[in-house]
PDB file of C-alpha atoms and ligand atoms in Angstrom:
ATOM      1  CA  UNK Y   1       0.069  -0.046  -0.020  1.00 51.00           C
ATOM      2  CA  UNK Y   2       2.012   2.654   1.349  1.00 56.00           C
ATOM      3  CA  UNK Y   3       1.910   5.758  -1.437  1.00 64.00           C
ATOM      4  CA  UNK Y   4      -0.810   4.191  -3.481  1.00 80.00           C
ATOM      5  CA  UNK Y   5      -2.875   6.717  -4.609  1.00 92.00           C
ATOM      6  CA  UNK Y   6      -6.562   6.012  -4.010  1.00 95.00           C
ATOM      7  CA  UNK Y   7      -9.397   7.623  -6.141  1.00 94.00           C
ATOM      8  CA  UNK Y   8     -12.790   8.288  -4.592  1.00 95.00           C
ATOM      9  CA  UNK Y   9     -15.627   7.576  -6.781  1.00 96.00           C
ATOM     10  CA  UNK Y  10     -18.356  10.812  -6.787  1.00 95.00           C
ATOM     11  CA  UNK Y  11     -20.881   8.132  -7.226  1.00 96.00           C
ATOM     12  CA  UNK Y  12     -20.812   5.487  -4.936  1.00 97.00           C
ATOM     13  CA  UNK Y  13     -17.967   7.103  -2.768  1.00 96.00           C
ATOM     14  CA  UNK Y  14     -15.784   3.986  -2.769  1.00 96.00           C
ATOM     15  CA  UNK Y  15     -12.078   4.563  -2.837  1.00 96.00           C
ATOM     16  CA  UNK Y  16     -10.093   2.358  -5.636  1.00 95.00           C
ATOM     17  CA  UNK Y  17      -6.274   2.446  -6.358  1.00 95.00           C
ATOM     18  CA  UNK Y  18      -5.668   4.806  -9.060  1.00 95.00           C
ATOM     19  CA  UNK Y  19      -5.301   2.975 -12.588  1.00 92.00           C
ATOM     20  CA  UNK Y  20      -5.271   6.714 -14.276  1.00 91.00           C
ATOM     21  CA  UNK Y  21      -8.725   6.117 -15.706  1.00 87.00           C
ATOM     22  CA  UNK Y  22     -10.717   9.024 -17.111  1.00 87.00           C
ATOM     23  CA  UNK Y  23     -14.024   9.095 -15.400  1.00 85.00           C
ATOM     24  CA  UNK Y  24     -16.779   7.764 -17.375  1.00 80.00           C
ATOM     25  CA  UNK Y  25     -18.932  10.604 -18.953  1.00 78.00           C
ATOM     26  CA  UNK Y  26     -21.896   8.712 -18.839  1.00 86.00           C
ATOM     27  CA  UNK Y  27     -22.099   8.559 -15.123  1.00 93.00           C
ATOM     28  CA  UNK Y  28     -20.816  10.275 -12.210  1.00 95.00           C
ATOM     29  CA  UNK Y  29     -18.509   7.670 -11.630  1.00 96.00           C
ATOM     30  CA  UNK Y  30     -14.748   7.124 -11.505  1.00 95.00           C
ATOM     31  CA  UNK Y  31     -13.013   5.271 -14.129  1.00 95.00           C
ATOM     32  CA  UNK Y  32     -11.872   2.822 -11.614  1.00 95.00           C
ATOM     33  CA  UNK Y  33     -15.494   2.105 -10.246  1.00 96.00           C
ATOM     34  CA  UNK Y  34     -16.530   1.927 -13.985  1.00 95.00           C
ATOM     35  CA  UNK Y  35     -13.893  -1.010 -14.706  1.00 95.00           C
ATOM     36  CA  UNK Y  36     -15.363  -2.911 -11.831  1.00 97.00           C
ATOM     37  CA  UNK Y  37     -18.957  -2.364 -13.079  1.00 97.00           C
ATOM     38  CA  UNK Y  38     -17.599  -3.813 -16.581  1.00 96.00           C
ATOM     39  CA  UNK Y  39     -15.894  -6.829 -14.719  1.00 97.00           C
ATOM     40  CA  UNK Y  40     -19.115  -7.456 -12.979  1.00 98.00           C
ATOM     41  CA  UNK Y  41     -21.341  -6.994 -16.207  1.00 97.00           C
ATOM     42  CA  UNK Y  42     -18.917  -9.507 -18.271  1.00 97.00           C
ATOM     43  CA  UNK Y  43     -19.797 -12.027 -15.200  1.00 97.00           C
ATOM     44  CA  UNK Y  44     -23.415 -11.540 -15.316  1.00 96.00           C
ATOM     45  CA  UNK Y  45     -23.870 -11.846 -19.089  1.00 95.00           C
ATOM     46  CA  UNK Y  46     -21.547 -14.819 -18.930  1.00 96.00           C
ATOM     47  CA  UNK Y  47     -24.251 -16.803 -16.923  1.00 95.00           C
ATOM     48  CA  UNK Y  48     -26.540 -16.438 -19.861  1.00 92.00           C
ATOM     49  CA  UNK Y  49     -29.466 -16.685 -17.603  1.00 95.00           C
ATOM     50  CA  UNK Y  50     -32.829 -15.716 -19.764  1.00 96.00           C
ATOM     51  CA  UNK Y  51     -34.334 -14.083 -16.653  1.00 97.00           C
ATOM     52  CA  UNK Y  52     -31.758 -11.455 -17.041  1.00 97.00           C
ATOM     53  CA  UNK Y  53     -30.177 -10.758 -13.747  1.00 97.00           C
ATOM     54  CA  UNK Y  54     -27.706  -8.298 -15.365  1.00 97.00           C
ATOM     55  CA  UNK Y  55     -30.377  -5.900 -15.129  1.00 98.00           C
ATOM     56  CA  UNK Y  56     -30.144  -5.763 -11.307  1.00 98.00           C
ATOM     57  CA  UNK Y  57     -26.389  -4.661 -11.799  1.00 98.00           C
ATOM     58  CA  UNK Y  58     -27.301  -2.105 -14.460  1.00 98.00           C
ATOM     59  CA  UNK Y  59     -29.997  -0.421 -12.324  1.00 98.00           C
ATOM     60  CA  UNK Y  60     -27.972  -0.416  -9.003  1.00 98.00           C
ATOM     61  CA  UNK Y  61     -25.073   0.900 -10.891  1.00 98.00           C
ATOM     62  CA  UNK Y  62     -26.858   3.819 -12.755  1.00 98.00           C
ATOM     63  CA  UNK Y  63     -28.886   4.789  -9.696  1.00 98.00           C
ATOM     64  CA  UNK Y  64     -25.943   5.130  -7.367  1.00 98.00           C
ATOM     65  CA  UNK Y  65     -23.998   6.968 -10.041  1.00 97.00           C
ATOM     66  CA  UNK Y  66     -26.665   9.718 -10.854  1.00 96.00           C
ATOM     67  CA  UNK Y  67     -25.489  13.234 -11.167  1.00 92.00           C
ATOM     68  CA  UNK Y  68     -25.879  16.740 -13.081  1.00 90.00           C
ATOM     69  CA  UNK Y  69     -24.226  15.247 -16.164  1.00 90.00           C
ATOM     70  CA  UNK Y  70     -26.486  12.082 -16.237  1.00 94.00           C
ATOM     71  CA  UNK Y  71     -29.797  11.989 -17.991  1.00 94.00           C
ATOM     72  CA  UNK Y  72     -32.706  12.083 -16.218  1.00 95.00           C
ATOM     73  CA  UNK Y  73     -34.168   9.082 -18.008  1.00 96.00           C
ATOM     74  CA  UNK Y  74     -31.191   6.915 -17.031  1.00 96.00           C
ATOM     75  CA  UNK Y  75     -31.770   7.760 -13.193  1.00 97.00           C
ATOM     76  CA  UNK Y  76     -35.338   7.471 -13.413  1.00 98.00           C
ATOM     77  CA  UNK Y  77     -35.385   3.972 -15.103  1.00 98.00           C
ATOM     78  CA  UNK Y  78     -32.578   2.908 -12.817  1.00 98.00           C
ATOM     79  CA  UNK Y  79     -34.724   3.704  -9.834  1.00 98.00           C
ATOM     80  CA  UNK Y  80     -38.021   1.912 -11.592  1.00 98.00           C
ATOM     81  CA  UNK Y  81     -35.899  -1.104 -11.958  1.00 98.00           C
ATOM     82  CA  UNK Y  82     -34.735  -1.321  -8.243  1.00 98.00           C
ATOM     83  CA  UNK Y  83     -38.384  -0.623  -7.161  1.00 98.00           C
ATOM     84  CA  UNK Y  84     -39.526  -3.516  -9.058  1.00 98.00           C
ATOM     85  CA  UNK Y  85     -36.838  -5.617  -8.348  1.00 98.00           C
ATOM     86  CA  UNK Y  86     -36.603  -5.070  -4.415  1.00 98.00           C
ATOM     87  CA  UNK Y  87     -40.093  -4.529  -3.435  1.00 98.00           C
ATOM     88  CA  UNK Y  88     -42.302  -6.587  -6.259  1.00 98.00           C
ATOM     89  CA  UNK Y  89     -39.434  -9.187  -6.796  1.00 98.00           C
ATOM     90  CA  UNK Y  90     -39.399  -8.704 -10.673  1.00 98.00           C
ATOM     91  CA  UNK Y  91     -36.915 -10.363 -12.577  1.00 98.00           C
ATOM     92  CA  UNK Y  92     -34.363  -8.327 -14.786  1.00 98.00           C
ATOM     93  CA  UNK Y  93     -36.501  -9.638 -17.871  1.00 98.00           C
ATOM     94  CA  UNK Y  94     -39.804  -8.268 -16.193  1.00 98.00           C
ATOM     95  CA  UNK Y  95     -38.342  -5.152 -15.587  1.00 98.00           C
ATOM     96  CA  UNK Y  96     -37.203  -4.391 -18.943  1.00 98.00           C
ATOM     97  CA  UNK Y  97     -40.536  -4.901 -20.270  1.00 97.00           C
ATOM     98  CA  UNK Y  98     -41.865  -2.198 -17.858  1.00 98.00           C
ATOM     99  CA  UNK Y  99     -39.017   0.134 -18.995  1.00 97.00           C
ATOM    100  CA  UNK Y 100     -40.190  -0.454 -22.576  1.00 97.00           C
ATOM    101  CA  UNK Y 101     -43.741   0.484 -21.418  1.00 97.00           C
ATOM    102  CA  UNK Y 102     -42.344   3.460 -20.124  1.00 97.00           C
ATOM    103  CA  UNK Y 103     -40.448   4.297 -23.021  1.00 96.00           C
ATOM    104  CA  UNK Y 104     -43.384   4.128 -25.273  1.00 96.00           C
ATOM    105  CA  UNK Y 105     -45.036   7.003 -23.589  1.00 93.00           C
ATOM    106  CA  UNK Y 106     -42.604   9.151 -25.170  1.00 88.00           C
ATOM    107  CA  UNK Y 107     -43.011  11.766 -22.400  1.00 90.00           C
ATOM    108  CA  UNK Y 108     -40.409  13.875 -20.440  1.00 93.00           C
ATOM    109  CA  UNK Y 109     -38.927  12.274 -17.481  1.00 95.00           C
ATOM    110  CA  UNK Y 110     -38.123  14.619 -14.163  1.00 95.00           C
ATOM    111  CA  UNK Y 111     -34.598  15.237 -12.989  1.00 96.00           C
ATOM    112  CA  UNK Y 112     -34.464  13.409  -9.720  1.00 97.00           C
ATOM    113  CA  UNK Y 113     -32.549  14.771  -6.662  1.00 96.00           C
ATOM    114  CA  UNK Y 114     -29.967  12.107  -5.647  1.00 96.00           C
ATOM    115  CA  UNK Y 115     -29.654  11.509  -2.042  1.00 96.00           C
ATOM    116  CA  UNK Y 116     -26.648  13.153  -0.342  1.00 93.00           C
ATOM    117  CA  UNK Y 117     -25.423   9.797   1.195  1.00 94.00           C
ATOM    118  CA  UNK Y 118     -25.105   6.970  -1.497  1.00 95.00           C
ATOM    119  CA  UNK Y 119     -26.067   3.293  -0.312  1.00 93.00           C
ATOM    120  CA  UNK Y 120     -23.356   1.894   1.810  1.00 96.00           C
ATOM    121  CA  UNK Y 121     -23.202  -1.174  -0.578  1.00 97.00           C
ATOM    122  CA  UNK Y 122     -21.123  -0.781  -3.975  1.00 97.00           C
ATOM    123  CA  UNK Y 123     -20.145  -2.681  -6.910  1.00 98.00           C
ATOM    124  CA  UNK Y 124     -17.041  -3.662  -5.003  1.00 97.00           C
ATOM    125  CA  UNK Y 125     -18.814  -5.491  -2.611  1.00 97.00           C
ATOM    126  CA  UNK Y 126     -20.716  -7.651  -5.269  1.00 97.00           C
ATOM    127  CA  UNK Y 127     -17.302  -8.419  -6.674  1.00 96.00           C
ATOM    128  CA  UNK Y 128     -15.697  -9.431  -3.683  1.00 96.00           C
ATOM    129  CA  UNK Y 129     -18.341 -12.241  -3.280  1.00 95.00           C
ATOM    130  CA  UNK Y 130     -16.555 -15.099  -5.099  1.00 91.00           C
ATOM    131  CA  UNK Y 131     -19.300 -17.736  -4.879  1.00 94.00           C
ATOM    132  CA  UNK Y 132     -22.023 -17.590  -7.227  1.00 94.00           C
ATOM    133  CA  UNK Y 133     -24.794 -17.615  -4.704  1.00 95.00           C
ATOM    134  CA  UNK Y 134     -22.978 -15.022  -2.425  1.00 97.00           C
ATOM    135  CA  UNK Y 135     -22.306 -12.826  -5.514  1.00 97.00           C
ATOM    136  CA  UNK Y 136     -26.398 -12.827  -6.383  1.00 97.00           C
ATOM    137  CA  UNK Y 137     -27.047 -12.005  -2.776  1.00 97.00           C
ATOM    138  CA  UNK Y 138     -24.482  -9.132  -2.443  1.00 98.00           C
ATOM    139  CA  UNK Y 139     -26.099  -7.711  -5.562  1.00 98.00           C
ATOM    140  CA  UNK Y 140     -29.826  -8.074  -4.308  1.00 98.00           C
ATOM    141  CA  UNK Y 141     -28.260  -6.246  -0.892  1.00 98.00           C
ATOM    142  CA  UNK Y 142     -26.723  -3.767  -3.447  1.00 98.00           C
ATOM    143  CA  UNK Y 143     -29.906  -3.035  -5.082  1.00 98.00           C
ATOM    144  CA  UNK Y 144     -31.844  -2.887  -1.775  1.00 98.00           C
ATOM    145  CA  UNK Y 145     -29.347  -0.345  -0.435  1.00 98.00           C
ATOM    146  CA  UNK Y 146     -29.511   1.920  -3.186  1.00 98.00           C
ATOM    147  CA  UNK Y 147     -33.180   1.925  -3.131  1.00 98.00           C
ATOM    148  CA  UNK Y 148     -33.389   2.670   0.461  1.00 98.00           C
ATOM    149  CA  UNK Y 149     -30.771   5.504  -0.019  1.00 98.00           C
ATOM    150  CA  UNK Y 150     -33.222   7.211  -2.626  1.00 98.00           C
ATOM    151  CA  UNK Y 151     -35.982   7.711   0.207  1.00 97.00           C
ATOM    152  CA  UNK Y 152     -36.502  11.520  -0.771  1.00 97.00           C
ATOM    153  CA  UNK Y 153     -37.622  10.590  -4.609  1.00 98.00           C
ATOM    154  CA  UNK Y 154     -39.016   6.846  -3.849  1.00 97.00           C
ATOM    155  CA  UNK Y 155     -42.882   8.040  -3.998  1.00 98.00           C
ATOM    156  CA  UNK Y 156     -42.211   9.871  -7.311  1.00 97.00           C
ATOM    157  CA  UNK Y 157     -40.814   6.700  -8.918  1.00 98.00           C
ATOM    158  CA  UNK Y 158     -43.644   4.557  -7.637  1.00 98.00           C
ATOM    159  CA  UNK Y 159     -46.310   7.122  -9.279  1.00 97.00           C
ATOM    160  CA  UNK Y 160     -44.524   6.774 -12.342  1.00 97.00           C
ATOM    161  CA  UNK Y 161     -44.623   2.904 -12.467  1.00 97.00           C
ATOM    162  CA  UNK Y 162     -48.633   3.148 -11.849  1.00 96.00           C
ATOM    163  CA  UNK Y 163     -48.532   5.015 -15.292  1.00 91.00           C
ATOM    164  CA  UNK Y 164     -48.040   1.756 -16.999  1.00 92.00           C
ATOM    165  CA  UNK Y 165     -49.485  -0.661 -14.394  1.00 82.00           C
TER     166      UNK Y 165
HETATM  167 ZN1   ZN M 201     -18.694   4.290  -7.787  1.00 56.80          ZN
END
């Protein structure tokens, strides 16, 4: 360790050893955090699970890395996914269907205000769980933690889901 330089992710707050990566422009994320997201994504897609659990990772990461440069629809749809997964037990595939129904409405989406403190679970926690079962449990825990952190906007998200259900 010693003189190892740490970079704190502006979204999830996790500090990671610097890899000299530029921040990802689509999310409020450090490049180092984005690398972990890519690694976890590759793992999830490799499962080739038709219920598409990768959606749980996509939505947790997007909702935890919201910010002024992130499109409102990306944050909102991520929270819709977390709500349906955490509180309604939807599969990733079922979440995608709701995303499609919402997108078909073709309306403007509000810009949601991120929580001042991000959920305490991050992409790093999911990757640190090595056994498949533990990793899926860590991902569900991550989803729950991020969804709960957005307490100030949860009602607005649930109202929007009602528009298509
Ligand atoms: Zn992050």
